[in-house]
């Protein structure tokens, strides 16, 4: 889910400026593309996570649960959070 893709001149100054402007709108940088037709940056909502990011967050949360000394109810609730995406 890309919300906005904008062209930029390739400079780090403009990139930082675009990131800050979009952050004020509730968006975060998700990709920078340098292709033949120019340089582009893409943004998504801050609360949107790509499948790879979701997987990484789930793996981190599972590792936390494995280290914690939890009773079954807390463990089940933690795993349910992961499955439902509330990491």
Short mmCIF file of C-alpha atoms in Angstrom, two decimals:
data_model
loop_
_atom_site.label_atom_id
_atom_site.label_comp_id
_atom_site.label_asym_id
_atom_site.label_seq_id
_atom_site.Cartn_x
_atom_site.Cartn_y
_atom_site.Cartn_z
CA UNK A 1 0.00 0.00 0.00
CA UNK A 2 1.88 3.02 -1.26
CA UNK A 3 0.05 6.22 -0.36
CA UNK A 4 2.28 8.74 -2.05
CA UNK A 5 5.24 8.60 -4.44
CA UNK A 6 7.12 11.82 -5.02
CA UNK A 7 10.02 12.78 -7.29
CA UNK A 8 13.16 14.21 -5.72
CA UNK A 9 16.47 15.55 -6.99
CA UNK A 10 18.63 12.87 -5.37
CA UNK A 11 20.08 15.14 -2.69
CA UNK A 12 20.06 14.10 0.93
CA UNK A 13 18.82 17.57 1.90
CA UNK A 14 15.67 17.25 -0.20
CA UNK A 15 15.16 13.67 0.96
CA UNK A 16 15.22 14.78 4.61
CA UNK A 17 12.85 17.63 3.78
CA UNK A 18 10.38 15.28 2.07
CA UNK A 19 10.57 12.78 4.93
CA UNK A 20 9.81 15.52 7.46
CA UNK A 21 6.95 16.96 5.38
CA UNK A 22 5.34 13.54 4.96
CA UNK A 23 5.87 12.68 8.63
CA UNK A 24 3.77 15.74 9.48
CA UNK A 25 1.01 14.13 7.38
CA UNK A 26 1.29 10.83 9.28
CA UNK A 27 3.36 9.04 6.63
CA UNK A 28 6.74 7.31 6.77
CA UNK A 29 9.32 6.53 4.11
CA UNK A 30 9.10 3.02 2.72
CA UNK A 31 11.33 3.13 -0.38
CA UNK A 32 13.72 5.19 -2.46
CA UNK A 33 13.97 4.36 -6.15
CA UNK A 34 16.65 5.61 -8.50
CA UNK A 35 15.52 4.65 -11.99
CA UNK A 36 16.18 5.94 -15.49
CA UNK A 37 13.23 8.31 -15.39
CA UNK A 38 14.39 9.89 -12.11
CA UNK A 39 14.54 9.55 -8.36
CA UNK A 40 11.40 8.79 -6.40
CA UNK A 41 10.46 8.27 -2.76
CA UNK A 42 7.39 6.38 -1.58
CA UNK A 43 5.51 6.79 1.66
CA UNK A 44 2.96 4.74 3.60
CA UNK A 45 0.93 5.48 6.75
CA UNK A 46 3.04 5.26 9.90
CA UNK A 47 0.90 2.40 11.21
CA UNK A 48 1.14 0.35 7.98
CA UNK A 49 3.77 -2.39 7.91
CA UNK A 50 4.96 -4.32 4.89
CA UNK A 51 4.77 -8.14 5.08
CA UNK A 52 8.52 -8.32 5.78
CA UNK A 53 8.20 -5.75 8.57
CA UNK A 54 5.25 -7.67 10.02
CA UNK A 55 7.27 -10.88 9.96
CA UNK A 56 10.24 -9.21 11.66
CA UNK A 57 8.00 -7.75 14.36
CA UNK A 58 6.31 -11.11 14.90
CA UNK A 59 9.71 -12.84 15.20
CA UNK A 60 10.88 -10.23 17.72
CA UNK A 61 7.70 -10.67 19.76
CA UNK A 62 7.99 -14.47 19.68
CA UNK A 63 11.58 -14.20 20.92
CA UNK A 64 10.37 -11.95 23.77
CA UNK A 65 7.67 -14.47 24.68
CA UNK A 66 10.17 -17.34 24.61
CA UNK A 67 12.44 -15.50 27.07
CA UNK A 68 9.65 -14.48 29.43
CA UNK A 69 8.49 -16.69 32.26
CA UNK A 70 4.80 -16.69 31.38
CA UNK A 71 1.87 -18.76 32.45
CA UNK A 72 -0.20 -20.37 29.67
CA UNK A 73 -2.85 -17.63 29.60
CA UNK A 74 -0.28 -14.85 29.11
CA UNK A 75 1.53 -16.89 26.47
CA UNK A 76 -1.70 -17.54 24.57
CA UNK A 77 -2.62 -13.84 24.75
CA UNK A 78 0.83 -12.87 23.46
CA UNK A 79 0.58 -15.28 20.55
CA UNK A 80 -2.94 -14.04 19.78
CA UNK A 81 -1.57 -10.48 19.59
CA UNK A 82 0.97 -11.61 17.03
CA UNK A 83 -1.60 -13.46 14.94
CA UNK A 84 -4.04 -10.55 15.01
CA UNK A 85 -1.34 -8.04 14.12
CA UNK A 86 -1.36 -6.10 17.36
CA UNK A 87 2.37 -6.41 17.87
#
